């Protein structure tokens, strides 16, 4: 039973509206009902996208938007990057955690710490082209580093 039928069924016993199939109220109920049916369909699809492994095209599009991923990445690659991003926690400021964070942006790097100067040399080894410009890539990498660290990028 659709939304229109459910609304009509609920309103009919009240006797407040003329529901004979020709009234303006029924015309509006049909219109509202059609939109409610569309909304119900979309809501019904939400559970398919709770987990990256089950995402459909709507979920894929949403994850790409959420994580600013390019449309050219395959579904498998998007799922891989999203899983990595979701695994990052506020306790990942170890070297391994920083590397995982950077990998979640489609970059593989080599880190060399320089404790005396407070710098970290970041040598980019591979790039999946997740970000458009070099500045975007560097900004993402900076977001993975502790705030006191000064990055030195080697491309």
PDB file of C-alpha atoms in Angstrom:
ATOM      1  CA  UNK A   1       0.000   0.000   0.000  1.00  0.00           C
ATOM      2  CA  UNK A   2       1.376   3.393  -1.000  1.00  0.00           C
ATOM      3  CA  UNK A   3       1.530   6.594   1.026  1.00  0.00           C
ATOM      4  CA  UNK A   4      -1.601   8.017  -0.655  1.00  0.00           C
ATOM      5  CA  UNK A   5      -3.655   4.988   0.288  1.00  0.00           C
ATOM      6  CA  UNK A   6      -2.372   5.061   3.863  1.00  0.00           C
ATOM      7  CA  UNK A   7      -3.168   8.784   4.242  1.00  0.00           C
ATOM      8  CA  UNK A   8      -6.633   8.304   2.741  1.00  0.00           C
ATOM      9  CA  UNK A   9      -7.284   5.347   5.014  1.00  0.00           C
ATOM     10  CA  UNK A  10      -6.225   7.363   8.071  1.00  0.00           C
ATOM     11  CA  UNK A  11      -8.219  10.487   7.157  1.00  0.00           C
ATOM     12  CA  UNK A  12     -11.412   8.878   5.883  1.00  0.00           C
ATOM     13  CA  UNK A  13     -12.894   7.864   9.279  1.00  0.00           C
ATOM     14  CA  UNK A  14     -12.451  11.424  10.585  1.00  0.00           C
ATOM     15  CA  UNK A  15     -15.085  12.776   8.202  1.00  0.00           C
ATOM     16  CA  UNK A  16     -13.282  16.119   7.963  1.00  0.00           C
ATOM     17  CA  UNK A  17     -12.467  15.908   4.253  1.00  0.00           C
ATOM     18  CA  UNK A  18     -14.452  15.032   1.149  1.00  0.00           C
ATOM     19  CA  UNK A  19     -12.595  12.009  -0.171  1.00  0.00           C
ATOM     20  CA  UNK A  20     -14.718  11.061  -3.166  1.00  0.00           C
ATOM     21  CA  UNK A  21     -11.923  11.083  -5.741  1.00  0.00           C
ATOM     22  CA  UNK A  22     -12.666  14.566  -7.097  1.00  0.00           C
ATOM     23  CA  UNK A  23     -11.796  16.948  -4.268  1.00  0.00           C
ATOM     24  CA  UNK A  24      -8.788  19.248  -4.126  1.00  0.00           C
ATOM     25  CA  UNK A  25      -7.770  17.584  -0.853  1.00  0.00           C
ATOM     26  CA  UNK A  26      -7.459  14.251  -2.608  1.00  0.00           C
ATOM     27  CA  UNK A  27      -5.470  15.801  -5.437  1.00  0.00           C
ATOM     28  CA  UNK A  28      -3.019  17.163  -2.880  1.00  0.00           C
ATOM     29  CA  UNK A  29      -2.917  13.829  -1.042  1.00  0.00           C
ATOM     30  CA  UNK A  30      -2.038  12.061  -4.306  1.00  0.00           C
ATOM     31  CA  UNK A  31       0.768  14.554  -4.968  1.00  0.00           C
ATOM     32  CA  UNK A  32       2.132  14.344  -1.421  1.00  0.00           C
ATOM     33  CA  UNK A  33       1.755  10.570  -1.516  1.00  0.00           C
ATOM     34  CA  UNK A  34       3.818  10.273  -4.683  1.00  0.00           C
ATOM     35  CA  UNK A  35       6.653  12.263  -3.103  1.00  0.00           C
ATOM     36  CA  UNK A  36       6.398  10.251   0.097  1.00  0.00           C
ATOM     37  CA  UNK A  37       6.670   7.030  -1.940  1.00  0.00           C
ATOM     38  CA  UNK A  38       9.870   8.318  -3.586  1.00  0.00           C
ATOM     39  CA  UNK A  39      11.269   9.282  -0.175  1.00  0.00           C
ATOM     40  CA  UNK A  40      10.344   5.888   1.252  1.00  0.00           C
ATOM     41  CA  UNK A  41      12.194   4.187  -1.614  1.00  0.00           C
ATOM     42  CA  UNK A  42      15.319   6.246  -0.935  1.00  0.00           C
ATOM     43  CA  UNK A  43      15.135   5.567   2.802  1.00  0.00           C
ATOM     44  CA  UNK A  44      14.745   1.860   2.045  1.00  0.00           C
ATOM     45  CA  UNK A  45      18.055   1.911   0.173  1.00  0.00           C
ATOM     46  CA  UNK A  46      20.018   3.507   3.042  1.00  0.00           C
ATOM     47  CA  UNK A  47      20.880   0.223   4.806  1.00  0.00           C
ATOM     48  CA  UNK A  48      22.627  -0.951   1.613  1.00  0.00           C
ATOM     49  CA  UNK A  49      25.145   1.827   2.123  1.00  0.00           C
ATOM     50  CA  UNK A  50      25.853   1.408   5.836  1.00  0.00           C
ATOM     51  CA  UNK A  51      28.892  -0.648   4.952  1.00  0.00           C
ATOM     52  CA  UNK A  52      31.293   0.116   2.131  1.00  0.00           C
ATOM     53  CA  UNK A  53      31.248  -3.507   0.964  1.00  0.00           C
ATOM     54  CA  UNK A  54      27.508  -3.275   0.194  1.00  0.00           C
ATOM     55  CA  UNK A  55      27.341   0.206  -1.311  1.00  0.00           C
ATOM     56  CA  UNK A  56      25.339   0.794  -4.450  1.00  0.00           C
ATOM     57  CA  UNK A  57      25.860   3.643  -6.927  1.00  0.00           C
ATOM     58  CA  UNK A  58      24.151   6.112  -4.586  1.00  0.00           C
ATOM     59  CA  UNK A  59      26.457   5.132  -1.728  1.00  0.00           C
ATOM     60  CA  UNK A  60      29.480   5.239  -4.004  1.00  0.00           C
ATOM     61  CA  UNK A  61      28.568   8.770  -5.051  1.00  0.00           C
ATOM     62  CA  UNK A  62      28.019   9.794  -1.421  1.00  0.00           C
ATOM     63  CA  UNK A  63      31.377   8.378  -0.270  1.00  0.00           C
ATOM     64  CA  UNK A  64      33.156  10.106  -3.150  1.00  0.00           C
ATOM     65  CA  UNK A  65      31.552  13.393  -2.125  1.00  0.00           C
ATOM     66  CA  UNK A  66      32.167  12.892   1.592  1.00  0.00           C
ATOM     67  CA  UNK A  67      35.853  12.122   1.161  1.00  0.00           C
ATOM     68  CA  UNK A  68      36.448  14.394  -1.880  1.00  0.00           C
ATOM     69  CA  UNK A  69      37.477  11.456  -4.058  1.00  0.00           C
ATOM     70  CA  UNK A  70      37.623  11.807  -7.846  1.00  0.00           C
ATOM     71  CA  UNK A  71      34.879  10.242  -9.929  1.00  0.00           C
ATOM     72  CA  UNK A  72      37.429   8.261 -11.934  1.00  0.00           C
ATOM     73  CA  UNK A  73      38.284   5.940  -9.042  1.00  0.00           C
ATOM     74  CA  UNK A  74      36.768   2.477  -9.270  1.00  0.00           C
ATOM     75  CA  UNK A  75      34.275   1.209  -6.714  1.00  0.00           C
ATOM     76  CA  UNK A  76      36.910  -1.147  -5.294  1.00  0.00           C
ATOM     77  CA  UNK A  77      39.457   1.656  -4.936  1.00  0.00           C
ATOM     78  CA  UNK A  78      36.892   3.958  -3.299  1.00  0.00           C
ATOM     79  CA  UNK A  79      35.964   1.172  -0.859  1.00  0.00           C
ATOM     80  CA  UNK A  80      39.642   0.614  -0.034  1.00  0.00           C
ATOM     81  CA  UNK A  81      40.307   4.312   0.634  1.00  0.00           C
ATOM     82  CA  UNK A  82      37.087   4.779   2.625  1.00  0.00           C
ATOM     83  CA  UNK A  83      37.930   1.817   4.861  1.00  0.00           C
ATOM     84  CA  UNK A  84      41.361   3.298   5.503  1.00  0.00           C
ATOM     85  CA  UNK A  85      39.892   6.721   6.279  1.00  0.00           C
ATOM     86  CA  UNK A  86      37.312   5.251   8.639  1.00  0.00           C
ATOM     87  CA  UNK A  87      40.068   3.386  10.502  1.00  0.00           C
ATOM     88  CA  UNK A  88      41.918   6.582  11.445  1.00  0.00           C
ATOM     89  CA  UNK A  89      41.562   7.596  15.066  1.00  0.00           C
ATOM     90  CA  UNK A  90      42.719  10.511  17.190  1.00  0.00           C
ATOM     91  CA  UNK A  91      45.465   8.250  18.542  1.00  0.00           C
ATOM     92  CA  UNK A  92      47.154   7.704  15.189  1.00  0.00           C
ATOM     93  CA  UNK A  93      49.975  10.189  15.633  1.00  0.00           C
ATOM     94  CA  UNK A  94      52.589   7.451  15.670  1.00  0.00           C
ATOM     95  CA  UNK A  95      54.711   6.955  12.573  1.00  0.00           C
ATOM     96  CA  UNK A  96      52.612   3.940  11.572  1.00  0.00           C
ATOM     97  CA  UNK A  97      49.385   5.870  12.156  1.00  0.00           C
ATOM     98  CA  UNK A  98      50.573   8.804  10.064  1.00  0.00           C
ATOM     99  CA  UNK A  99      51.531   6.415   7.255  1.00  0.00           C
ATOM    100  CA  UNK A 100      48.058   4.799   7.401  1.00  0.00           C
ATOM    101  CA  UNK A 101      46.422   8.211   7.293  1.00  0.00           C
ATOM    102  CA  UNK A 102      48.461   9.268   4.266  1.00  0.00           C
ATOM    103  CA  UNK A 103      47.695   5.950   2.547  1.00  0.00           C
ATOM    104  CA  UNK A 104      43.987   6.678   3.013  1.00  0.00           C
ATOM    105  CA  UNK A 105      44.509   9.610   0.638  1.00  0.00           C
ATOM    106  CA  UNK A 106      45.917   7.350  -2.063  1.00  0.00           C
ATOM    107  CA  UNK A 107      49.541   8.251  -1.390  1.00  0.00           C
ATOM    108  CA  UNK A 108      52.428   6.035  -0.352  1.00  0.00           C
ATOM    109  CA  UNK A 109      55.283   7.879   1.297  1.00  0.00           C
ATOM    110  CA  UNK A 110      58.540   7.373   3.098  1.00  0.00           C
ATOM    111  CA  UNK A 111      58.922   9.371   6.305  1.00  0.00           C
ATOM    112  CA  UNK A 112      62.244  10.473   7.728  1.00  0.00           C
ATOM    113  CA  UNK A 113      62.073  12.236  11.066  1.00  0.00           C
ATOM    114  CA  UNK A 114      64.446  15.071  11.924  1.00  0.00           C
ATOM    115  CA  UNK A 115      63.865  15.546  15.660  1.00  0.00           C
ATOM    116  CA  UNK A 116      66.422  18.312  16.105  1.00  0.00           C
ATOM    117  CA  UNK A 117      64.640  20.643  13.662  1.00  0.00           C
ATOM    118  CA  UNK A 118      61.106  19.355  14.285  1.00  0.00           C
ATOM    119  CA  UNK A 119      60.784  18.452  10.597  1.00  0.00           C
ATOM    120  CA  UNK A 120      59.632  15.343   8.816  1.00  0.00           C
ATOM    121  CA  UNK A 121      60.898  14.622   5.323  1.00  0.00           C
ATOM    122  CA  UNK A 122      58.072  13.193   3.265  1.00  0.00           C
ATOM    123  CA  UNK A 123      59.181  11.427   0.099  1.00  0.00           C
ATOM    124  CA  UNK A 124      56.228  10.616  -2.152  1.00  0.00           C
ATOM    125  CA  UNK A 125      56.636   7.105  -3.593  1.00  0.00           C
ATOM    126  CA  UNK A 126      53.231   6.507  -5.268  1.00  0.00           C
ATOM    127  CA  UNK A 127      50.205   8.654  -6.003  1.00  0.00           C
ATOM    128  CA  UNK A 128      46.770   7.313  -6.991  1.00  0.00           C
ATOM    129  CA  UNK A 129      45.736  10.817  -8.122  1.00  0.00           C
ATOM    130  CA  UNK A 130      43.091  11.087  -5.408  1.00  0.00           C
ATOM    131  CA  UNK A 131      43.683  14.828  -5.189  1.00  0.00           C
ATOM    132  CA  UNK A 132      43.865  17.243  -8.094  1.00  0.00           C
ATOM    133  CA  UNK A 133      46.724  19.574  -7.294  1.00  0.00           C
ATOM    134  CA  UNK A 134      49.992  19.216  -5.465  1.00  0.00           C
ATOM    135  CA  UNK A 135      48.780  21.773  -2.911  1.00  0.00           C
ATOM    136  CA  UNK A 136      45.699  19.621  -2.173  1.00  0.00           C
ATOM    137  CA  UNK A 137      47.937  16.595  -1.684  1.00  0.00           C
ATOM    138  CA  UNK A 138      50.277  18.484   0.609  1.00  0.00           C
ATOM    139  CA  UNK A 139      47.356  19.919   2.599  1.00  0.00           C
ATOM    140  CA  UNK A 140      45.964  16.411   3.059  1.00  0.00           C
ATOM    141  CA  UNK A 141      49.331  15.097   4.225  1.00  0.00           C
ATOM    142  CA  UNK A 142      49.623  18.027   6.662  1.00  0.00           C
ATOM    143  CA  UNK A 143      46.234  17.043   8.108  1.00  0.00           C
ATOM    144  CA  UNK A 144      47.699  13.626   8.930  1.00  0.00           C
ATOM    145  CA  UNK A 145      50.662  15.038  10.820  1.00  0.00           C
ATOM    146  CA  UNK A 146      50.785  16.258  14.408  1.00  0.00           C
ATOM    147  CA  UNK A 147      50.372  20.043  14.384  1.00  0.00           C
ATOM    148  CA  UNK A 148      53.892  20.778  15.679  1.00  0.00           C
ATOM    149  CA  UNK A 149      55.621  18.921  12.832  1.00  0.00           C
ATOM    150  CA  UNK A 150      56.995  20.874   9.850  1.00  0.00           C
ATOM    151  CA  UNK A 151      56.726  18.816   6.677  1.00  0.00           C
ATOM    152  CA  UNK A 152      59.400  18.879   3.978  1.00  0.00           C
ATOM    153  CA  UNK A 153      57.983  17.432   0.765  1.00  0.00           C
ATOM    154  CA  UNK A 154      60.079  15.603  -1.823  1.00  0.00           C
ATOM    155  CA  UNK A 155      58.188  14.890  -5.036  1.00  0.00           C
TER     156      UNK A 155
END
